[in-house]
Each structure stands twice: as structure tokens, then as C-alpha cells.
Amino acid sequence: MPFAMPVIELDLPDLAPYRAGNTGIDYVWSFAGAAAGRHVILNALTHGNEVCGAIALVRLLRAKLRPARGRLTFSFANVAAYETFDRADPGASRCLDEDFNRVWDADVLDGPRHSRELQRARSLRAIIDTADFLLDIHSMTVRSDPLMLTGMAEKHLAFARRVGFPAVLVRDEGHAGGARLRDYRRFSDPSTPPVALLVECGQHWLATSADIALETAWRFLAATGILSAQDAAPWRARPTQPQRSVLVTDRIVANTDEFSFLERFSGLEVIPRAGTIIAWDGARDIRTPYDECVLIMPTQRSIRGQTAVRLGRFEE
Ligand SMILES: [Zn+2]
């Protein structure tokens, strides 16, 4: 099936003015409030082609948002990949050498391996190691409604409910292929307080994804308690959406180069009957394992060895 060129509605911000940072780390800005409090990191560009988070962070930096207490850090992660963005092949700027979101394991970070993403992760680690809350802002290939990926720990689900946005919470395990920033031990350990959430704001280059990134960031900040009452009030006052959580039960990996969905799914479809064929992977048919199966982030272009879709069920 040929793929139409994606529409790129968003204008990519020039990040050169933010390069110097004020933390000793390029593209990382951190501001302390007058009173003691928690350290909150808003992180964008974990994937270089997922630009909505960078737009949201630039808007907040331009607005000179400061915490009333604690510390607020703005981090543009894989800027080197972002700077390769090519409107003719926009997906290619996801990373340079490897996925920045698969290296967040102490053994890998402390190990001998080299890549540009690992080098960047190593430089960011010192500040990540001091975060009490982290929001990692992503987007998707498909036009799905936004999703908050909470992981399995109860503390993350509880905090995502306090944020109250977006409407769908996805409880998912880590990736077998390597630890995501959200799953870095500091956050994934259920016995320690730090919380990290990953938001998928919608399709990569739709204007709405930047609006959703900004709204999620504001609401996240309001929920952490570091904002002044005045800054938090408009976001606290916004109605929280009724949230539903989906528990991810299966991750379907494409084993061949001929993986194709039977329909052009965009995500959050609920397939009523168990045993319904949703995709072919070479000669293998992929069927839903149970009734009312939810499709989460079906990829538009499956790559052999990578996740093509996650399957889950609504928990309430
Ligand atoms: Zn991403």
C-alpha cells in the first residue's frame, strides 16, 4: 500500500537561541523557585521527529514561566536528530545512531558502548537523576487520540489521574529492546516516589499535537504543586476529562518485511470479537486474542523486529 506524504502543519522552532542552556548541559534550562520544593522536568525531542513537545517548551520558555517553589527544568533531548528534519522524509529524524528511548538502563549508560544518543543520555543523566517528576512529550505516526503511557506502577497511574488529561491512560510494561527514559530505574521502581509519564500527543505534525503537548505540560505542572496559585489556577479550573485506562496485554512485533494491517487503523479501535484477523505478518495472521480488544498505536509503516501494534483491554 503506498503511503501518502504526511501533512506537516507545524512550524519547527529554531532551537539555536536555547542551545547554551543555563545548566552546563546544552539545550537544558532550569529555574528555581523562591521556596523549596520538587524538581520537575519537561522533556521534549526524545525522538527528533516528534516536534510538538519542542513547540510547547519554546512557548513556555518565551512566556518566562517560572516555578513558585522547587525547580522547573526544560530539556530538549535529541536536538542533533531534530536538526536533520527533512520535510521530504520527516520520519528519518527520529534518531541518529539508535533510539534515544532505549538506553535508559544503568548498565548501558555506564557501559562501553558508544552512539550519539548514548552520549547525549550520559550528559542528561546528572539532571534526570535529580527529578521528582518528569513528563516526556512524544507524538505518534497515526491520528490517534492522545494517550498517557503510565507504566505499571500505581504511583504513575495515580499521578496521571491527578493530571486529569488526556482521556486515555495506557498501562504498559517497558520495552524488551531497551529501557525508555520513563522506565529509567529512578522512576520505574514502585517503592520510590519519583514519577515519570510519557504523553503521546497525536499525529506527529498536526497542529493539534502541539496544543495537546502544551495543555498536558501545563496540567502536569499544576499537578506537581511547583506553580504559583495564580499560574496553576486556570489549569486546575479546567474540567478534568473522564479518564479510562487500557491495560496492554500483548505487543505484536513484525517478524517479516511484509507486515500489513487489514484496515488502516488509527488507534483506539475496539475489535468486538476474539479471533478477528487484524493484520498479516508474511504468512502469519494476527488475530485479536479476546473480545473487546483495543488497538494501541498501530504503526503506519511496520519495520521488521519492531512493535507494530499493542493490544489491550479497557479496565473500567
Ligand atoms: Zn516517541
PDB file of C-alpha atoms and ligand atoms in Angstrom, residues 46-50 94 99 101-102 136-140 198-200 204, ligand 1:
ATOM      1  CA  THR A  46      13.338  12.213  22.897  1.00  0.00           C
ATOM      2  CA  HIS A  47      12.543  11.413  19.273  1.00  0.00           C
ATOM      3  CA  GLY A  48      13.859  14.077  16.910  1.00  0.00           C
ATOM      4  CA  ASN A  49      10.865  13.927  14.559  1.00  0.00           C
ATOM      5  CA  GLU A  50       8.309  14.401  17.371  1.00  0.00           C
ATOM      6  CA  ARG A  94      13.680  10.124  14.833  1.00  0.00           C
ATOM      7  CA  ASP A  99      16.719   5.123  19.662  1.00  0.00           C
ATOM      8  CA  ASN A 101      14.499   5.974  24.292  1.00  0.00           C
ATOM      9  CA  ARG A 102      16.084   2.523  24.632  1.00  0.00           C
ATOM     10  CA  ASP A 136       8.333  13.026  28.387  1.00  0.00           C
ATOM     11  CA  ILE A 137       6.463  14.502  25.413  1.00  0.00           C
ATOM     12  CA  HIS A 138       6.020  12.356  22.296  1.00  0.00           C
ATOM     13  CA  SER A 139       3.758  12.028  19.264  1.00  0.00           C
ATOM     14  CA  MET A 140       2.578   9.212  17.017  1.00  0.00           C
ATOM     15  CA  LEU A 198       5.032   9.683  28.719  1.00  0.00           C
ATOM     16  CA  VAL A 199       2.401  11.504  26.699  1.00  0.00           C
ATOM     17  CA  GLU A 200       1.657  10.710  23.058  1.00  0.00           C
ATOM     18  CA  HIS A 204       3.494  13.981  14.745  1.00  0.00           C
TER      19      HIS A 204
HETATM   20 ZN    ZN B   1       8.292   8.983  20.524  1.00  0.00          ZN
END
